[in-house]
Amino acid sequence: MKLVCIDGEAQYASIVRRDVIDPLAARGHQLDWFEERFADVDATIARAQGYDGVYIIGDQGPLPEAFLRSVPGLKLVSFVGTGAHRFVNVAEAESLGITVTNVPDFASRSVAEHAIALLFAVARRVPEADAIVRAGDWEKRQGLKLAGRTLGVVGTGAIGREVIRMGHALGMDVRYWNRTERPEIEAGLPGRRVPLAELFETSDAVSLHLTHTAETEGIISAELLERLPERAIVINTARAELLDTAALCALLERGRLFGAGLDVFASEPPELSEFPLEQRNLILTPHVGFHTDEADDVFKIAGENILAFADGAPRNVVTSS
């Protein structure tokens, strides 16, 4: 097979060369690497002509709307990550006979650890304390002990389940909610399922771990956020589209919350004017929840999906249903 990566980034080039390009070449396949953007639709479509498949990193956004139907002979889209639906029109791909694959679970523990790291950073005011010492001062500000407090986890997918277990191990009273009940999975989780409104009304900290879909977009509304107790904490390492970020920022500015930690944004890099940067209890990180050495396996697994497809045994296939 002859494949192309159009939206490559220099920071990933050596990893992809080692874990994808060279192994594919050893099996008689070719992956050409380019570091371009999808913003120029015509250039993106032109770049893909003559290729059997596309390897998508995803950091440059979704494939252009006209892409799939404009590349004759395209058979495979191998997405480097979990949420392929955000980057590829899977229903259209199916109608055109194009297979879409993803990496269903590659960084659950890494993202969960980052969520807990943000929770600690907010609760113990770590960035604020660091800034105080660096300024030559020695002011001590009161933090929150997490043990004994209530942690609400929104979403019981692989990452959410890890956060539930870690929160329980910290001595927190964990409660969770998911759009669909999963008794066979939830039976093995510590804590208990509660309605979403109750979760917000009773949690000292809430961590978001839902997949972004049409049904979950904006699900964490201003009304839900207003239900939070005074001095609660909100953590989002899932998708910005789940959360009314403006309402969250308004609560921070009013002093209603102890703080918030965000690793995901509607546009990346974010428009900083949309955030109250003067609020030291707002911690922002550049979508690095999955950036660990172990989670870099995502590139390799996406490459292995290509080999499986070429061998006639596709795996990790994403469907529109």
PDB file of N, CA, C and O in Angstrom, residues 30-59:
ATOM      1  N   GLN A  30       4.556   1.830   1.809  1.00  0.00           N
ATOM      2  CA  GLN A  30       5.191   3.149   1.775  1.00  0.00           C
ATOM      3  C   GLN A  30       4.303   4.173   2.465  1.00  0.00           C
ATOM      4  O   GLN A  30       3.110   4.259   2.197  1.00  0.00           O
ATOM      5  N   LEU A  31       4.903   4.936   3.390  1.00  0.00           N
ATOM      6  CA  LEU A  31       4.203   6.059   4.006  1.00  0.00           C
ATOM      7  C   LEU A  31       5.034   7.314   3.800  1.00  0.00           C
ATOM      8  O   LEU A  31       6.169   7.405   4.281  1.00  0.00           O
ATOM      9  N   ASP A  32       4.491   8.272   3.057  1.00  0.00           N
ATOM     10  CA  ASP A  32       5.170   9.546   2.814  1.00  0.00           C
ATOM     11  C   ASP A  32       4.703  10.557   3.850  1.00  0.00           C
ATOM     12  O   ASP A  32       3.502  10.689   4.117  1.00  0.00           O
ATOM     13  N   TRP A  33       5.638  11.287   4.411  1.00  0.00           N
ATOM     14  CA  TRP A  33       5.395  12.190   5.539  1.00  0.00           C
ATOM     15  C   TRP A  33       5.510  13.659   5.087  1.00  0.00           C
ATOM     16  O   TRP A  33       6.508  14.059   4.508  1.00  0.00           O
ATOM     17  N   PHE A  34       4.462  14.428   5.336  1.00  0.00           N
ATOM     18  CA  PHE A  34       4.481  15.857   5.037  1.00  0.00           C
ATOM     19  C   PHE A  34       4.003  16.624   6.264  1.00  0.00           C
ATOM     20  O   PHE A  34       3.188  16.120   7.041  1.00  0.00           O
ATOM     21  N   GLU A  35       4.520  17.807   6.438  1.00  0.00           N
ATOM     22  CA  GLU A  35       4.140  18.651   7.578  1.00  0.00           C
ATOM     23  C   GLU A  35       3.391  19.867   7.042  1.00  0.00           C
ATOM     24  O   GLU A  35       3.924  20.963   6.919  1.00  0.00           O
ATOM     25  N   GLU A  36       2.121  19.622   6.704  1.00  0.00           N
ATOM     26  CA  GLU A  36       1.283  20.652   6.091  1.00  0.00           C
ATOM     27  C   GLU A  36      -0.004  20.806   6.891  1.00  0.00           C
ATOM     28  O   GLU A  36      -0.250  20.067   7.850  1.00  0.00           O
ATOM     29  N   ARG A  37      -0.816  21.743   6.510  1.00  0.00           N
ATOM     30  CA  ARG A  37      -2.066  21.992   7.210  1.00  0.00           C
ATOM     31  C   ARG A  37      -3.249  21.699   6.299  1.00  0.00           C
ATOM     32  O   ARG A  37      -3.138  21.756   5.075  1.00  0.00           O
ATOM     33  N   PHE A  38      -4.382  21.409   6.899  1.00  0.00           N
ATOM     34  CA  PHE A  38      -5.581  21.119   6.133  1.00  0.00           C
ATOM     35  C   PHE A  38      -6.330  22.385   5.725  1.00  0.00           C
ATOM     36  O   PHE A  38      -7.344  22.310   5.037  1.00  0.00           O
ATOM     37  N   ALA A  39      -5.856  23.540   6.164  1.00  0.00           N
ATOM     38  CA  ALA A  39      -6.573  24.791   5.883  1.00  0.00           C
ATOM     39  C   ALA A  39      -6.679  25.057   4.384  1.00  0.00           C
ATOM     40  O   ALA A  39      -7.679  25.599   3.904  1.00  0.00           O
ATOM     41  N   ASP A  40      -5.648  24.701   3.628  1.00  0.00           N
ATOM     42  CA  ASP A  40      -5.678  24.842   2.178  1.00  0.00           C
ATOM     43  C   ASP A  40      -6.296  23.566   1.601  1.00  0.00           C
ATOM     44  O   ASP A  40      -5.614  22.555   1.394  1.00  0.00           O
ATOM     45  N   VAL A  41      -7.593  23.605   1.369  1.00  0.00           N
ATOM     46  CA  VAL A  41      -8.330  22.401   0.970  1.00  0.00           C
ATOM     47  C   VAL A  41      -7.810  21.843  -0.351  1.00  0.00           C
ATOM     48  O   VAL A  41      -7.583  20.634  -0.482  1.00  0.00           O
ATOM     49  N   ASP A  42      -7.631  22.711  -1.341  1.00  0.00           N
ATOM     50  CA  ASP A  42      -7.182  22.243  -2.656  1.00  0.00           C
ATOM     51  C   ASP A  42      -5.819  21.577  -2.567  1.00  0.00           C
ATOM     52  O   ASP A  42      -5.580  20.533  -3.196  1.00  0.00           O
ATOM     53  N   ALA A  43      -4.914  22.174  -1.792  1.00  0.00           N
ATOM     54  CA  ALA A  43      -3.570  21.605  -1.641  1.00  0.00           C
ATOM     55  C   ALA A  43      -3.621  20.264  -0.924  1.00  0.00           C
ATOM     56  O   ALA A  43      -2.879  19.332  -1.267  1.00  0.00           O
ATOM     57  N   THR A  44      -4.495  20.157   0.075  1.00  0.00           N
ATOM     58  CA  THR A  44      -4.631  18.898   0.813  1.00  0.00           C
ATOM     59  C   THR A  44      -5.139  17.788  -0.101  1.00  0.00           C
ATOM     60  O   THR A  44      -4.608  16.666  -0.089  1.00  0.00           O
ATOM     61  N   ILE A  45      -6.154  18.091  -0.891  1.00  0.00           N
ATOM     62  CA  ILE A  45      -6.702  17.095  -1.815  1.00  0.00           C
ATOM     63  C   ILE A  45      -5.665  16.716  -2.868  1.00  0.00           C
ATOM     64  O   ILE A  45      -5.504  15.530  -3.208  1.00  0.00           O
ATOM     65  N   ALA A  46      -4.953  17.704  -3.377  1.00  0.00           N
ATOM     66  CA  ALA A  46      -3.925  17.426  -4.387  1.00  0.00           C
ATOM     67  C   ALA A  46      -2.821  16.540  -3.819  1.00  0.00           C
ATOM     68  O   ALA A  46      -2.327  15.627  -4.495  1.00  0.00           O
ATOM     69  N   ARG A  47      -2.436  16.787  -2.571  1.00  0.00           N
ATOM     70  CA  ARG A  47      -1.366  16.018  -1.946  1.00  0.00           C
ATOM     71  C   ARG A  47      -1.728  14.540  -1.843  1.00  0.00           C
ATOM     72  O   ARG A  47      -0.867  13.655  -1.921  1.00  0.00           O
ATOM     73  N   ALA A  48      -3.009  14.227  -1.664  1.00  0.00           N
ATOM     74  CA  ALA A  48      -3.434  12.847  -1.426  1.00  0.00           C
ATOM     75  C   ALA A  48      -3.649  12.039  -2.697  1.00  0.00           C
ATOM     76  O   ALA A  48      -3.862  10.823  -2.624  1.00  0.00           O
ATOM     77  N   GLN A  49      -3.601  12.690  -3.858  1.00  0.00           N
ATOM     78  CA  GLN A  49      -3.886  11.972  -5.098  1.00  0.00           C
ATOM     79  C   GLN A  49      -2.870  10.849  -5.322  1.00  0.00           C
ATOM     80  O   GLN A  49      -1.668  11.028  -5.126  1.00  0.00           O
ATOM     81  N   GLY A  50      -3.383   9.687  -5.711  1.00  0.00           N
ATOM     82  CA  GLY A  50      -2.512   8.560  -6.020  1.00  0.00           C
ATOM     83  C   GLY A  50      -2.190   7.671  -4.834  1.00  0.00           C
ATOM     84  O   GLY A  50      -1.462   6.679  -4.985  1.00  0.00           O
ATOM     85  N   TYR A  51      -2.733   8.004  -3.657  1.00  0.00           N
ATOM     86  CA  TYR A  51      -2.458   7.209  -2.462  1.00  0.00           C
ATOM     87  C   TYR A  51      -3.638   6.287  -2.146  1.00  0.00           C
ATOM     88  O   TYR A  51      -4.790   6.610  -2.415  1.00  0.00           O
ATOM     89  N   ASP A  52      -3.305   5.157  -1.518  1.00  0.00           N
ATOM     90  CA  ASP A  52      -4.331   4.191  -1.105  1.00  0.00           C
ATOM     91  C   ASP A  52      -4.899   4.524   0.272  1.00  0.00           C
ATOM     92  O   ASP A  52      -6.009   4.111   0.606  1.00  0.00           O
ATOM     93  N   GLY A  53      -4.111   5.205   1.070  1.00  0.00           N
ATOM     94  CA  GLY A  53      -4.549   5.465   2.433  1.00  0.00           C
ATOM     95  C   GLY A  53      -3.957   6.749   2.983  1.00  0.00           C
ATOM     96  O   GLY A  53      -2.976   7.289   2.462  1.00  0.00           O
ATOM     97  N   VAL A  54      -4.585   7.224   4.058  1.00  0.00           N
ATOM     98  CA  VAL A  54      -4.143   8.448   4.733  1.00  0.00           C
ATOM     99  C   VAL A  54      -3.946   8.136   6.213  1.00  0.00           C
ATOM    100  O   VAL A  54      -4.791   7.485   6.851  1.00  0.00           O
ATOM    101  N   TYR A  55      -2.842   8.588   6.746  1.00  0.00           N
ATOM    102  CA  TYR A  55      -2.509   8.441   8.163  1.00  0.00           C
ATOM    103  C   TYR A  55      -2.682   9.825   8.784  1.00  0.00           C
ATOM    104  O   TYR A  55      -1.981  10.762   8.423  1.00  0.00           O
ATOM    105  N   ILE A  56      -3.653   9.972   9.685  1.00  0.00           N
ATOM    106  CA  ILE A  56      -4.002  11.297  10.208  1.00  0.00           C
ATOM    107  C   ILE A  56      -3.544  11.460  11.648  1.00  0.00           C
ATOM    108  O   ILE A  56      -3.934  10.681  12.527  1.00  0.00           O
ATOM    109  N   ILE A  57      -2.756  12.483  11.898  1.00  0.00           N
ATOM    110  CA  ILE A  57      -2.337  12.816  13.266  1.00  0.00           C
ATOM    111  C   ILE A  57      -3.486  13.488  14.011  1.00  0.00           C
ATOM    112  O   ILE A  57      -3.753  13.217  15.176  1.00  0.00           O
ATOM    113  N   GLY A  58      -4.157  14.439  13.362  1.00  0.00           N
ATOM    114  CA  GLY A  58      -5.336  15.071  13.944  1.00  0.00           C
ATOM    115  C   GLY A  58      -5.111  16.419  14.587  1.00  0.00           C
ATOM    116  O   GLY A  58      -6.073  17.139  14.872  1.00  0.00           O
ATOM    117  N   ASP A  59      -3.862  16.811  14.828  1.00  0.00           N
ATOM    118  CA  ASP A  59      -3.624  18.091  15.508  1.00  0.00           C
ATOM    119  C   ASP A  59      -3.997  19.289  14.646  1.00  0.00           C
ATOM    120  O   ASP A  59      -4.196  20.389  15.156  1.00  0.00           O
TER     121      ASP A  59
END
